[in-house]
Every structure is written in structure tokens, then in C-alpha cells.
Tab-separated table of C-alpha atoms in Angstrom:
chain	number	residue	atom	x	y	z
A	22	MET	CA	79.719	162.166	130.947
A	23	ARG	CA	77.596	159.015	130.801
A	24	LEU	CA	76.179	159.861	127.637
A	25	LEU	CA	80.002	159.684	126.358
A	26	VAL	CA	80.764	156.632	128.148
A	27	ILE	CA	77.842	155.002	126.164
A	28	LEU	CA	78.770	156.376	122.785
A	29	LEU	CA	82.338	155.336	123.359
A	30	GLY	CA	81.308	151.671	124.192
A	31	THR	CA	78.736	151.616	121.053
A	32	ALA	CA	81.730	152.715	118.807
A	33	LEU	CA	84.250	149.798	120.368
A	34	TYR	CA	81.502	147.189	120.378
A	35	MET	CA	80.832	148.365	116.822
A	36	SER	CA	84.772	147.989	115.689
A	37	ALA	CA	84.864	144.657	117.547
A	38	VAL	CA	81.703	143.424	115.352
A	39	TRP	CA	82.995	144.495	111.956
A	40	CYS	CA	86.064	143.506	112.396
A	41	ASP	CA	87.113	142.927	108.426
A	42	GLU	CA	85.224	144.234	105.293
A	43	SER	CA	86.117	142.491	101.851
A	44	GLU	CA	85.734	142.712	98.059
A	45	VAL	CA	85.074	139.343	96.036
A	46	LEU	CA	84.929	139.600	91.949
A	47	VAL	CA	84.148	136.804	90.345
A	48	GLU	CA	83.034	135.342	86.602
A	49	ALA	CA	79.338	134.457	86.041
A	50	GLY	CA	78.655	131.135	85.884
A	51	SER	CA	81.923	130.035	88.288
A	52	ARG	CA	82.074	129.173	92.158
A	53	ALA	CA	82.291	132.016	94.328
A	54	VAL	CA	83.538	132.078	98.165
A	55	LEU	CA	83.018	134.377	100.482
A	56	PRO	CA	85.429	134.484	103.232
A	57	CYS	CA	84.962	134.514	107.030
A	58	VAL	CA	87.745	133.309	109.173
A	59	THR	CA	88.302	133.953	112.279
A	60	GLY	CA	92.273	133.376	112.243
A	61	SER	CA	92.109	130.858	115.285
A	62	PRO	CA	90.603	127.352	116.099
A	63	HIS	CA	87.086	127.599	117.140
A	64	GLN	CA	84.690	126.052	119.565
A	65	ILE	CA	82.413	123.743	118.150
A	66	PRO	CA	79.543	123.667	118.044
A	67	VAL	CA	78.870	127.035	117.387
A	68	THR	CA	75.939	129.182	115.794
A	69	VAL	CA	76.904	130.686	111.880
A	70	HIS	CA	74.436	132.824	110.289
A	71	TRP	CA	75.038	134.495	106.206
A	72	VAL	CA	72.645	136.946	105.847
A	73	LYS	CA	72.712	139.246	102.060
A	74	ILE	CA	71.737	142.950	102.533
A	75	ILE	CA	68.776	144.035	100.239
A	76	GLY	CA	67.661	147.606	101.212
A	77	ARG	CA	66.757	147.807	104.562
A	78	ASN	CA	66.021	143.970	104.810
A	79	GLN	CA	68.541	141.349	105.627
A	80	ASN	CA	67.670	137.975	104.028
A	81	THR	CA	69.146	134.718	105.647
A	82	VAL	CA	71.132	132.985	103.125
A	83	TRP	CA	72.179	129.975	105.098
A	84	ARG	CA	72.121	129.159	109.044
A	85	ILE	CA	73.226	126.820	111.563
A	86	GLU	CA	72.332	126.697	115.469
A	87	GLN	CA	74.589	124.825	118.372
A	88	SER	CA	72.126	122.381	118.050
A	89	GLY	CA	73.056	121.579	114.499
A	90	LEU	CA	69.867	122.393	112.901
A	91	GLU	CA	70.385	124.167	109.628
A	92	PHE	CA	68.205	126.764	107.929
A	93	ARG	CA	68.198	127.900	104.111
A	94	GLY	CA	66.266	130.234	102.249
A	95	VAL	CA	65.201	130.270	98.652
A	96	GLY	CA	66.402	131.113	95.503
A	97	LEU	CA	70.186	131.738	95.983
A	98	ALA	CA	70.081	129.699	99.226
A	99	GLN	CA	69.821	126.353	97.379
A	100	ARG	CA	73.181	126.817	95.850
A	101	ALA	CA	74.769	128.058	99.229
A	102	ARG	CA	76.379	125.959	101.863
A	103	CYS	CA	79.191	126.448	104.157
A	104	PRO	CA	81.529	123.323	104.753
A	105	ARG	CA	81.173	122.143	108.246
A	106	LYS	CA	84.833	120.316	108.230
A	107	GLU	CA	86.406	123.668	108.009
A	108	PHE	CA	84.478	124.840	111.292
A	109	GLY	CA	87.502	123.215	113.677
A	110	LYS	CA	90.099	125.789	111.706
A	111	GLY	CA	88.337	128.760	112.286
A	112	ASP	CA	86.689	128.809	108.543
A	113	PHE	CA	83.016	129.581	107.972
A	114	SER	CA	83.215	130.714	104.497
A	115	LEU	CA	80.401	130.892	102.551
A	116	HIS	CA	80.583	128.620	98.653
A	117	ILE	CA	77.998	129.759	96.250
A	118	ALA	CA	77.858	127.571	93.052
A	119	GLU	CA	77.201	128.680	89.875
A	120	VAL	CA	76.931	132.702	90.543
A	121	ARG	CA	74.280	134.801	88.664
A	122	ALA	CA	74.344	138.527	88.418
A	123	GLU	CA	71.253	138.765	90.942
A	124	ASP	CA	74.076	137.067	93.634
A	125	GLY	CA	76.054	140.136	93.519
A	126	GLY	CA	75.648	142.575	96.804
A	127	GLU	CA	76.703	142.864	100.271
A	128	TYR	CA	76.763	139.473	102.420
A	129	ILE	CA	77.129	139.591	106.599
A	130	CYS	CA	78.900	136.622	108.237
A	131	ARG	CA	78.136	136.580	111.868
A	132	VAL	CA	79.753	133.695	114.463
A	133	GLY	CA	78.670	132.751	117.750
A	134	GLY	CA	75.916	134.865	117.862
A	135	ARG	CA	77.492	138.770	118.188
A	136	GLY	CA	81.332	137.555	118.825
A	137	VAL	CA	82.283	137.662	115.086
A	138	GLN	CA	81.075	139.772	112.047
A	139	LYS	CA	82.262	140.214	108.685
A	140	ARG	CA	81.063	142.234	105.744
A	141	ILE	CA	81.713	140.725	102.268
A	142	VAL	CA	81.064	142.520	98.757
A	143	LEU	CA	80.689	140.138	95.977
A	144	ARG	CA	80.960	141.263	92.664
A	145	VAL	CA	79.592	139.432	89.732
A	146	ILE	CA	81.271	139.846	86.238
A	147	GLN	CA	79.768	139.170	83.131
A	148	VAL	CA	80.525	140.124	79.099
A	149	SER	CA	77.689	140.372	76.901
A	150	PHE	CA	76.943	140.600	73.410
A	151	THR	CA	73.856	142.826	71.532
A	152	PRO	CA	72.604	141.183	69.497
A	153	ALA	CA	73.810	137.665	70.732
A	154	LEU	CA	74.515	136.262	67.459
A	155	PRO	CA	75.347	139.178	65.234
A	156	LEU	CA	74.594	139.295	61.238
A	157	GLU	CA	78.075	139.580	59.388
A	158	GLY	CA	78.592	143.302	58.553
A	159	SER	CA	76.085	144.502	61.029
A	160	SER	CA	77.066	146.541	64.239
A	161	VAL	CA	77.308	144.932	67.727
A	162	ASN	CA	77.686	146.246	71.356
A	163	VAL	CA	80.662	144.454	73.445
A	164	ALA	CA	79.648	145.092	77.298
A	165	CYS	CA	81.722	144.574	80.329
A	166	ASN	CA	78.716	144.494	83.477
A	167	VAL	CA	79.474	144.046	86.711
A	168	THR	CA	77.012	143.896	89.672
A	169	PRO	CA	77.068	145.902	91.638
A	170	TRP	CA	79.230	148.264	89.622
A	171	PRO	CA	82.620	149.440	91.638
A	172	GLN	CA	83.100	153.059	92.012
A	173	GLY	CA	86.557	153.881	90.760
A	174	ALA	CA	87.317	150.796	89.026
A	175	SER	CA	89.229	150.417	85.424
A	176	VAL	CA	88.769	148.164	82.650
A	177	SER	CA	90.721	146.924	79.952
A	178	TRP	CA	89.672	144.112	76.909
A	179	LYS	CA	91.419	141.547	75.384
A	180	LEU	CA	90.321	139.295	72.155
A	181	ASN	CA	91.607	135.540	72.284
A	182	GLY	CA	94.144	136.633	75.031
A	183	SER	CA	95.667	139.405	73.095
A	184	PRO	CA	95.286	143.316	73.798
A	185	LEU	CA	93.200	144.760	71.194
A	186	SER	CA	94.922	145.758	67.901
A	187	PRO	CA	95.235	149.271	66.430
A	188	GLN	CA	92.817	148.283	63.748
A	189	GLN	CA	90.160	146.869	66.424
A	190	LYS	CA	90.766	150.106	68.761
A	191	GLN	CA	89.571	152.200	65.865
A	192	ARG	CA	86.297	151.070	66.200
A	193	SER	CA	84.358	153.395	67.881
A	194	SER	CA	84.255	152.977	71.693
A	195	ILE	CA	81.238	154.255	73.442
A	196	ASN	CA	83.301	153.889	77.067
A	197	MET	CA	85.394	151.758	79.022
A	198	LYS	CA	82.672	149.258	79.921
A	199	GLU	CA	81.299	149.156	76.326
A	200	GLN	CA	83.068	148.474	72.938
A	201	GLN	CA	80.879	149.065	69.817
A	202	ILE	CA	81.814	147.211	66.629
A	203	MET	CA	80.385	149.328	63.522
A	204	SER	CA	80.617	146.129	61.222
A	205	MET	CA	81.047	142.760	61.987
A	206	SER	CA	83.766	140.438	60.420
A	207	PRO	CA	85.508	137.615	61.412
A	208	LEU	CA	88.314	139.677	62.714
A	209	GLU	CA	86.341	140.317	65.753
A	210	MET	CA	85.212	136.950	66.574
A	211	GLY	CA	86.721	134.988	69.415
A	212	TYR	CA	86.754	135.092	73.250
A	213	TRP	CA	86.560	138.623	74.575
A	214	THR	CA	87.850	139.189	78.009
A	215	CYS	CA	86.699	141.891	80.706
A	216	THR	CA	89.465	142.513	83.528
A	217	ILE	CA	87.950	144.860	86.397
A	218	ARG	CA	90.885	146.277	88.831
A	219	LEU	CA	89.709	147.767	91.984
A	220	SER	CA	92.074	148.959	94.267
A	221	ARG	CA	94.141	145.627	95.075
A	222	LYS	CA	91.573	143.466	93.319
A	223	GLU	CA	91.265	142.234	90.208
A	224	GLY	CA	88.537	139.815	88.384
A	225	ASN	CA	87.995	139.086	84.537
A	226	ALA	CA	85.322	137.475	82.352
A	227	THR	CA	85.198	136.161	79.170
A	228	GLN	CA	82.961	135.050	76.637
A	229	SER	CA	82.788	133.815	73.035
A	230	LEU	CA	81.636	136.060	69.912
A	231	SER	CA	80.042	134.397	66.842
A	232	MET	CA	78.091	135.606	63.873
A	233	ARG	CA	76.262	134.818	61.338
A	234	GLY	CA	77.328	134.684	57.656
A	235	ILE	CA	79.932	132.575	55.442
A	236	ALA	CA	81.555	130.560	58.064
A	237	SER	CA	83.831	128.664	55.622
A	238	PRO	CA	86.281	129.761	54.667
A	239	LEU	CA	86.622	132.688	57.860
A	240	ARG	CA	89.151	134.637	56.381
A	241	ASP	CA	90.130	136.414	53.272
A	242	LEU	CA	92.252	134.861	50.729
A	243	THR	CA	91.999	131.582	52.441
A	244	GLN	CA	94.576	128.922	50.559
A	245	VAL	CA	92.975	125.995	49.006
A	246	TYR	CA	96.019	123.249	47.461
A	247	ALA	CA	95.402	121.008	44.625
A	248	ALA	CA	97.747	118.727	42.559
A	249	VAL	CA	97.272	118.944	38.772
A	250	GLY	CA	95.056	116.332	37.528
A	251	SER	CA	92.807	116.206	40.827
A	252	THR	CA	89.492	116.993	41.815
A	253	VAL	CA	89.440	119.732	44.379
A	254	VAL	CA	86.404	121.733	46.096
A	255	LEU	CA	86.450	125.410	46.763
A	256	PRO	CA	84.528	126.020	49.767
A	257	CYS	CA	81.726	128.667	50.346
A	258	VAL	CA	79.740	127.675	53.150
A	259	TYR	CA	77.025	129.864	54.949
A	260	THR	CA	76.044	129.475	58.617
A	261	LYS	CA	73.450	126.775	58.464
A	262	GLY	CA	70.007	127.982	58.446
A	263	LEU	CA	70.849	130.743	56.698
A	264	THR	CA	69.163	130.913	52.884
A	265	PRO	CA	71.586	133.324	50.324
A	266	GLN	CA	70.388	134.963	47.097
A	267	ASN	CA	72.120	135.891	43.943
A	268	THR	CA	75.086	133.823	44.905
A	269	GLY	CA	77.701	133.221	42.124
A	270	TRP	CA	81.390	132.582	41.556
A	271	GLN	CA	84.172	135.287	40.013
A	272	ARG	CA	87.833	135.192	39.736
A	273	LYS	CA	90.401	137.556	39.328
A	274	GLN	CA	91.774	138.976	36.073
A	275	ASN	CA	95.765	138.763	35.911
A	276	THR	CA	95.987	141.778	33.875
A	277	ALA	CA	93.968	144.067	36.160
A	278	ASN	CA	92.420	144.167	39.694
A	279	SER	CA	89.167	143.067	38.361
A	280	PHE	CA	86.807	139.724	39.219
A	281	LYS	CA	85.106	138.324	36.150
A	282	ASP	CA	82.039	135.583	36.223
A	283	LEU	CA	82.581	132.308	35.717
A	284	PRO	CA	81.565	130.401	32.737
A	285	PRO	CA	78.015	129.075	33.000
A	286	THR	CA	79.227	125.464	32.464
A	287	LEU	CA	81.619	125.904	35.486
A	288	GLN	CA	78.769	127.338	37.652
A	289	SER	CA	76.594	125.007	37.146
A	290	SER	CA	79.517	122.424	38.837
A	291	THR	CA	78.416	123.837	42.389
A	292	LEU	CA	77.078	121.197	44.668
A	293	SER	CA	73.566	120.585	43.800
A	294	SER	CA	72.953	117.873	46.286
A	295	SER	CA	74.400	119.893	48.855
A	296	PRO	CA	71.941	121.937	51.290
A	297	LYS	CA	71.044	125.536	50.307
A	298	TRP	CA	73.517	126.911	52.673
A	299	ASP	CA	76.618	125.075	51.042
A	300	ARG	CA	77.577	127.652	47.384
A	301	SER	CA	80.809	125.392	47.080
A	302	LEU	CA	82.552	125.137	43.864
A	303	ARG	CA	83.835	121.746	42.802
A	304	VAL	CA	86.485	121.570	39.832
A	305	GLU	CA	86.524	118.029	38.578
A	306	ARG	CA	89.945	118.246	36.698
A	307	VAL	CA	92.347	120.827	37.857
A	308	GLU	CA	94.868	122.240	35.076
A	309	GLU	CA	97.853	124.455	35.810
A	310	GLY	CA	95.970	127.664	34.446
A	311	ASP	CA	93.213	127.132	36.977
A	312	ALA	CA	95.642	128.985	39.583
A	313	GLY	CA	94.737	132.181	41.058
A	314	VAL	CA	92.057	134.352	43.097
A	315	TYR	CA	88.435	133.079	43.136
A	316	ARG	CA	85.360	135.028	44.967
A	317	CYS	CA	82.021	133.726	46.116
A	318	PHE	CA	79.454	136.068	47.018
A	319	GLY	CA	75.984	135.854	48.139
A	320	GLU	CA	73.268	138.468	49.842
A	321	VAL	CA	71.408	137.608	53.113
A	322	VAL	CA	69.184	140.156	54.744
A	323	GLY	CA	70.076	142.745	52.141
A	324	LYS	CA	73.777	142.435	52.955
A	325	ARG	CA	76.103	141.352	50.621
A	326	LEU	CA	78.757	139.006	51.573
A	327	GLN	CA	81.663	137.599	49.981
A	328	ARG	CA	84.999	135.859	50.668
A	329	GLN	CA	88.149	135.462	48.324
A	330	LEU	CA	89.982	132.345	48.161
A	331	LEU	CA	93.565	131.555	46.453
A	332	LEU	CA	93.480	128.367	44.833
A	333	VAL	CA	97.559	126.925	44.571
A	334	THR	CA	98.266	124.098	42.069
A	335	ALA	CA	101.181	122.031	42.342
A	336	LYS	CA	103.142	119.504	39.735
A	337	VAL	CA	106.242	117.947	39.719
A	338	GLN	CA	108.965	118.820	37.098
A	339	SER	CA	111.362	116.541	35.798
A	340	MET	CA	113.570	115.620	32.931
A	341	THR	CA	112.578	113.142	30.393
A	342	PRO	CA	113.266	110.365	29.053
A	343	ILE	CA	114.940	108.598	32.087
A	344	LYS	CA	117.912	107.235	31.189
A	345	PRO	CA	119.240	104.445	33.665
A	346	ASN	CA	122.549	105.245	36.004
A	347	ALA	CA	122.326	108.882	34.804
A	348	PRO	CA	121.166	111.670	37.508
A	349	VAL	CA	117.735	112.718	37.734
A	350	THR	CA	116.074	115.837	39.791
A	351	LEU	CA	112.652	115.854	40.750
A	352	THR	CA	111.592	119.836	41.727
A	353	CYS	CA	108.169	120.433	43.784
A	354	ASP	CA	106.820	123.168	41.844
A	355	LEU	CA	103.575	125.449	43.308
A	356	SER	CA	102.029	127.974	41.688
A	357	ASN	CA	102.580	130.258	44.834
A	358	ASP	CA	104.555	129.042	47.741
A	359	THR	CA	103.948	131.929	50.223
A	360	GLY	CA	102.696	129.979	52.864
A	361	VAL	CA	105.111	127.336	52.298
A	362	THR	CA	107.892	126.875	55.342
A	363	GLY	CA	108.998	123.767	54.218
A	364	TYR	CA	108.917	120.381	51.385
A	365	GLU	CA	109.830	116.859	52.221
A	366	TRP	CA	110.018	113.993	49.646
A	367	VAL	CA	108.853	110.215	50.284
A	368	ARG	CA	109.238	107.205	48.480
A	369	VAL	CA	105.499	105.472	48.626
A	370	THR	CA	105.351	101.342	48.279
A	371	TYR	CA	102.664	99.449	48.689
A	372	ASP	CA	102.359	95.524	50.009
A	373	PHE	CA	99.717	92.842	48.648
A	374	ASN	CA	97.079	94.032	50.992
A	375	GLY	CA	97.563	97.966	49.586
A	376	THR	CA	99.072	98.931	53.028
A	377	GLN	CA	100.891	101.802	51.991
A	378	THR	CA	104.711	102.517	52.930
A	379	VAL	CA	106.530	105.570	53.106
A	380	ALA	CA	110.799	105.668	53.333
A	381	GLN	CA	113.258	107.841	52.308
A	382	LYS	CA	112.571	110.975	53.671
A	383	HIS	CA	114.622	113.958	51.837
A	384	GLN	CA	113.558	117.356	53.432
A	385	ALA	CA	114.184	120.015	50.304
A	386	LYS	CA	112.507	121.281	47.510
A	387	ALA	CA	113.906	119.225	44.784
A	388	LEU	CA	115.000	115.637	44.885
A	389	LYS	CA	118.253	114.825	43.678
A	390	ILE	CA	119.385	111.395	42.374
A	391	GLU	CA	122.700	111.017	41.570
A	392	LYS	CA	122.589	107.601	39.626
A	393	MET	CA	119.010	106.237	38.935
A	394	THR	CA	118.647	102.847	39.371
A	395	GLU	CA	115.743	100.007	39.891
A	396	GLU	CA	116.175	100.814	43.535
A	397	HIS	CA	114.748	104.545	43.221
A	398	SER	CA	111.947	103.725	40.777
A	399	GLY	CA	108.477	104.020	41.655
A	400	GLU	CA	106.294	106.461	43.331
A	401	TRP	CA	107.565	109.451	44.776
A	402	ALA	CA	105.387	112.003	46.789
A	403	CYS	CA	106.408	115.563	47.627
A	404	ARG	CA	104.430	117.084	50.845
A	405	TYR	CA	104.410	120.840	51.297
A	406	ARG	CA	103.586	122.170	54.906
A	407	GLY	CA	103.331	125.429	56.326
A	408	LYS	CA	102.624	126.868	60.128
A	409	GLN	CA	99.733	124.705	61.147
A	410	GLY	CA	100.958	121.298	59.434
A	411	ILE	CA	100.993	119.348	56.052
A	412	LEU	CA	99.065	121.529	53.302
A	413	GLY	CA	99.125	118.744	50.377
A	414	ASN	CA	101.037	116.764	48.532
A	415	VAL	CA	101.697	115.606	44.860
A	416	THR	CA	102.922	112.002	43.150
A	417	TYR	CA	104.903	111.166	40.658
A	418	HIS	CA	106.103	108.005	39.036
A	419	LEU	CA	109.917	107.749	38.187
A	420	GLN	CA	110.460	104.817	35.783
A	421	VAL	CA	113.728	104.155	33.731
A	422	MET	CA	112.656	104.574	30.051
A	423	SER	CA	115.131	102.000	28.542
A	424	ARG	CA	114.761	99.505	30.716
A	425	LEU	CA	110.807	99.115	29.862
A	426	GLU	CA	111.981	98.983	26.486
A	427	GLY	CA	114.488	96.162	27.054
A	428	LEU	CA	111.693	94.666	28.899
A	429	LYS	CA	109.547	94.740	25.864
A	430	THR	CA	111.735	93.451	23.273
A	431	GLU	CA	113.072	90.598	25.527
A	432	GLY	CA	109.071	89.995	26.292
A	433	SER	CA	107.983	89.908	22.618
A	434	SER	CA	110.822	87.660	21.360
A	435	GLY	CA	110.418	85.151	23.902
A	436	LYS	CA	106.699	84.747	23.050
A	437	ALA	CA	107.032	84.442	19.062
A	438	PRO	CA	107.744	80.790	19.393
A	439	MET	CA	105.157	79.970	21.697
A	440	VAL	CA	102.554	82.028	19.847
A	441	THR	CA	103.222	80.120	16.388
A	442	GLY	CA	103.030	76.700	17.792
A	443	LEU	CA	99.557	77.902	19.516
A	444	CYS	CA	98.502	78.944	16.020
A	445	PHE	CA	99.213	75.325	14.749
A	446	LEU	CA	97.967	73.250	17.116
A	447	PHE	CA	94.979	75.696	16.666
A	448	LEU	CA	94.194	74.984	13.075
A	449	VAL	CA	94.998	71.102	13.794
A	450	LEU	CA	92.170	71.044	15.962
A	451	LEU	CA	89.642	72.859	14.012
A	452	LEU	CA	90.425	70.416	10.823
A	453	ILE	CA	89.790	67.523	13.154
A	454	GLY	CA	86.677	69.303	14.389
A	455	LEU	CA	85.271	69.920	10.945
A	456	GLN	CA	85.823	66.378	9.609
A	457	MET	CA	83.980	64.910	12.687
A	458	TYR	CA	81.270	67.281	11.913
A	459	LYS	CA	80.752	66.333	8.486
A	460	ASN	CA	80.988	62.674	9.684
A	461	HIS	CA	77.813	63.192	11.701
A	462	ARG	CA	75.951	65.067	9.434
A	463	ARG	CA	76.752	62.517	6.762
A	464	ARG	CA	75.540	59.735	9.240
A	465	LYS	CA	72.239	61.902	10.125
A	466	MET	CA	71.355	62.353	6.355
A	467	VAL	CA	71.489	58.518	5.803
A	468	LEU	CA	69.583	57.569	9.002
A	469	GLN	CA	66.411	60.113	7.330
A	470	TYR	CA	66.134	57.604	4.688
A	471	PRO	CA	65.109	54.122	6.055
A	472	ALA	CA	64.795	52.403	2.421
A	473	LEU	CA	68.236	53.805	1.468
A	474	GLU	CA	69.586	52.491	5.091
A	475	THR	CA	68.069	48.807	3.888
A	476	ILE	CA	69.988	48.898	0.680
A	477	VAL	CA	73.361	50.195	2.551
A	478	HIS	CA	73.074	47.318	4.709
A	479	SER	CA	71.983	44.751	1.917
A	480	THR	CA	74.800	45.913	-0.143
A	481	SER	CA	77.140	45.890	2.839
A	482	ASN	CA	76.307	42.351	3.979
A	483	ALA	CA	76.397	40.983	0.346
A	484	GLN	CA	79.866	42.178	0.150
A	485	GLU	CA	80.997	40.558	3.385
A	486	ARG	CA	79.783	37.256	1.974
A	487	ARG	CA	81.531	37.514	-1.399
A	488	GLU	CA	84.704	38.382	0.614
A	489	TRP	CA	84.165	35.225	3.180
A	490	ASN	CA	83.462	33.005	0.160
A	491	ARG	CA	86.932	34.034	-1.365
A	492	MET	CA	88.739	33.523	1.676
A	493	ARG	CA	87.380	29.894	2.093
A	494	GLU	CA	87.975	29.111	-1.404
A	495	LYS	CA	91.886	30.092	-1.475
A	496	GLU	CA	92.172	27.789	2.000
A	497	GLN	CA	90.485	24.778	0.091
A	498	ILE	CA	92.713	24.954	-3.206
A	499	PRO	CA	95.863	23.604	-1.735
A	500	GLN	CA	94.497	20.825	0.142
A	501	THR	CA	92.839	19.355	-3.328
A	502	GLU	CA	96.523	19.559	-5.219
A	503	ILE	CA	97.932	17.679	-2.431
């Protein structure tokens, strides 16, 4: 009878000690809170002791005595603490920062000696990839790791926030904990989320999966828009550090579902100044016939990688010539408008500083002007947009042809008299200049001969004396007669 009483007392004691058990599911790298709440205010100061069960041992994680002395262990204990300000509310929860997989396991919280004792199981969830950075076209395993693993738990997967598509589910699956991707492609890139459900508890972890290969463009048939007459670059950029071999460009034939190598002259226009992992193709001047599907290819570690791009050309169609006061229609014409959701026409003007101003927006593929006037002349731009925003634009300069011809005629008729007068003035100045130059040369030639200069001066002086004497004689004759 005495033994029965002892056993019953022990059972009652144990039931009083193990008053609560709980599960905590936390993603690796986040903050974990192991709950230890008594449910009523507790007298302070108080003794709080947190331990972790490792085999048969109990390792102290965090402890505080009634005296206020605080003790910590090593490793995990350096990232764990209990906020003292919450003790008065009866909350003695343990906070662990930057949780790691090795932190998972069983913990015990003791409050007030043997008064309260709680058991908490911390399970750390982590998504891992093997290899961590796979090569495009290779296989990769996606695993959902939980430490310690819970029995009876269910696992579900999401990619970029959505359940796996039927195409992705067709990939070989080893089990619920692990997904195997047979051939890595851009479709599998993104954020993989593993969700664990255990009884009424649920936890998840997310990790980003990338790959080595062709980084731009990521997906096939990426559309590149270019206006006719402009320059465009078809991107083909590999992951930085890769050295692709046997690279090149091809174009899809219109008559058959096959590709043909581009001419060597066009192949040589790849950006030679770019790094070795950039094999983009530059087209200096886009023609209307350049629209179509292109493909870049290369080999990396023995695997052939390729991407297809769709070059879409844009131009503006209109009636010519454009007459004053006549209706005008400008149409934005794209070689492929599959990804286009809308069009917008704007008139572009520039001030003296070159600042661009946009006005007169029209939401339509065709711009219709009922009466062509000087107000509508100038530069017009057609913008085409898709779900992701503006895809590109093409411009057109709208001018009134007859008005320009009239201005040219008036200008030429007004300038004719002015040109004639300037020509006559130029001839007069030229003749004067020639005469001055001749006089200068004559004087220069005379000065070269001193004797001739003396004769010229003597003759000139004699002539002046004769003139002077003749004038004196004329003055004296009347006086004699008187």
C-alpha cells in the first residue's frame, strides 16, 4: 500500500512538472521563440533554467538565479536569451537568433526550481540544392530538410509562390522530401518553398535556385523591338566567368522550320570589345526584312546551350505627299504584335535647350488627322506597350509638302536682287583693288633704279618751273599795256 502511494505521488509530481509540451517549426536563418509562459504574473526575482537534451545529457543554454546572476553555455547559448522585462508577465520564452539546423531538438524550461517545467521541440526547416549552382541542362536535387524530422508530417512544394505546374510535376520525384530535376532549365529557376504540416502546426522554408548558362535572355523567343533604320543588339550573354566554345548565330528560314548560319560579315559584327562570356549580335541598321527568329548557340563543359530570339521591326506607314487641309492617317506597323497590348501616339517638341516635351496623346494604333495644318506638323512618336510596360517606339516627321515648296519659291525670288547687287559690288571692289595693285607695282619698279628716279624727278621739277614762269608772264602782260 505504501508503494502504491509513492508511485501515485510520483505520477502526480510528474504531471505537475510536465505541464505543457509544444512543437515549434522555424526556417533556418530566422528567429525562433520557444514558448514558456506560466499564464499568470510571477513573483520576481525568480530562477529560470533552459536546457537542451542531447542524448542523455542536459546542456545549459541559459540560466538566471534569484540573485540576478546570469549563466550561458557555449555555441548556441551565444545566440539565445530570455527578455527579463517579460518575467513579470509570466513569460520566460527563449529567443534564438539566426537559427541553424544543429539548433533543432528538444528543450526544457524550468521556472522557480521545480515549480514549472515545459518541454519544447524545435524543428528547423531548410531547402537545399545539390549541386548548389547547377549548369543548364544538368540534373539537380531539391530537398526539404527538417531537423529533427517529424514522423507523420506532410510535405508540399511551391515554385515562385505557385504550386508546381503539370510540366514540372512530370519531373522524376524521389519522395515527398526531395524533388529531382532531370534537366535544369529557366523554368525551374526561382524561389522554391517547402511547407511542412504536422498536426495543427505548419512551417515553411524558401530558397532561391539559380543556374549557370545563358543568363540573357533567360527564356526562348524573347522579343527584341527595333525601329527600321535604327541600331539594335540581340543579347546572348552567358553567366559571368564561363567561356563558351563553338559559338555562333543562325536565322530561321521562312519556308521551313530550319535554321541557317548568318553570313560571315554579319557574324563578325558581334561585340568584340565585350568579355568572352558576351556573344551578343549587333545590327548597325535594321531593315524591314531583318524581322524574324534568330538563335545563338555555344558549348559549355560539353553541353550545347542555345536561345531563340524574335526580332520585331517597327515602322510608320502614311500617305505621301501630305497636302495642306487634307486628311492624314499614320499607322504604327509592327512585324509581329503578339506581345503588344496597346498603342499611343504623342507629338514631340523641343525647346532652345533641347528639352523634349510630349503632348497630344492618342490611344490608338492609327493616328487620324482630319485636316492637316501647320499645328500638326513636326515629330510624332508611336509607343507600343505590353504587360510589362513600354516595349519601344518609332518616330515619324510629318511635314506639309506644298507649304515647303511655297516657302522655297518665295525665298528664291526675294533673294535674287540681293545676290545681283552683291555680285556687282564685288566686281567694283575687285577692279579698284587691281588698279591699286598696279600703281603699287609701278612705283615699286621705279624705285629699283636710282638713275631713272633722278631723271624722273628732274623732268618733273623742270616741268613745274616752266608752268610757274608761264603763269608769271601772263600776270605781267596786262600791266605793260596799262
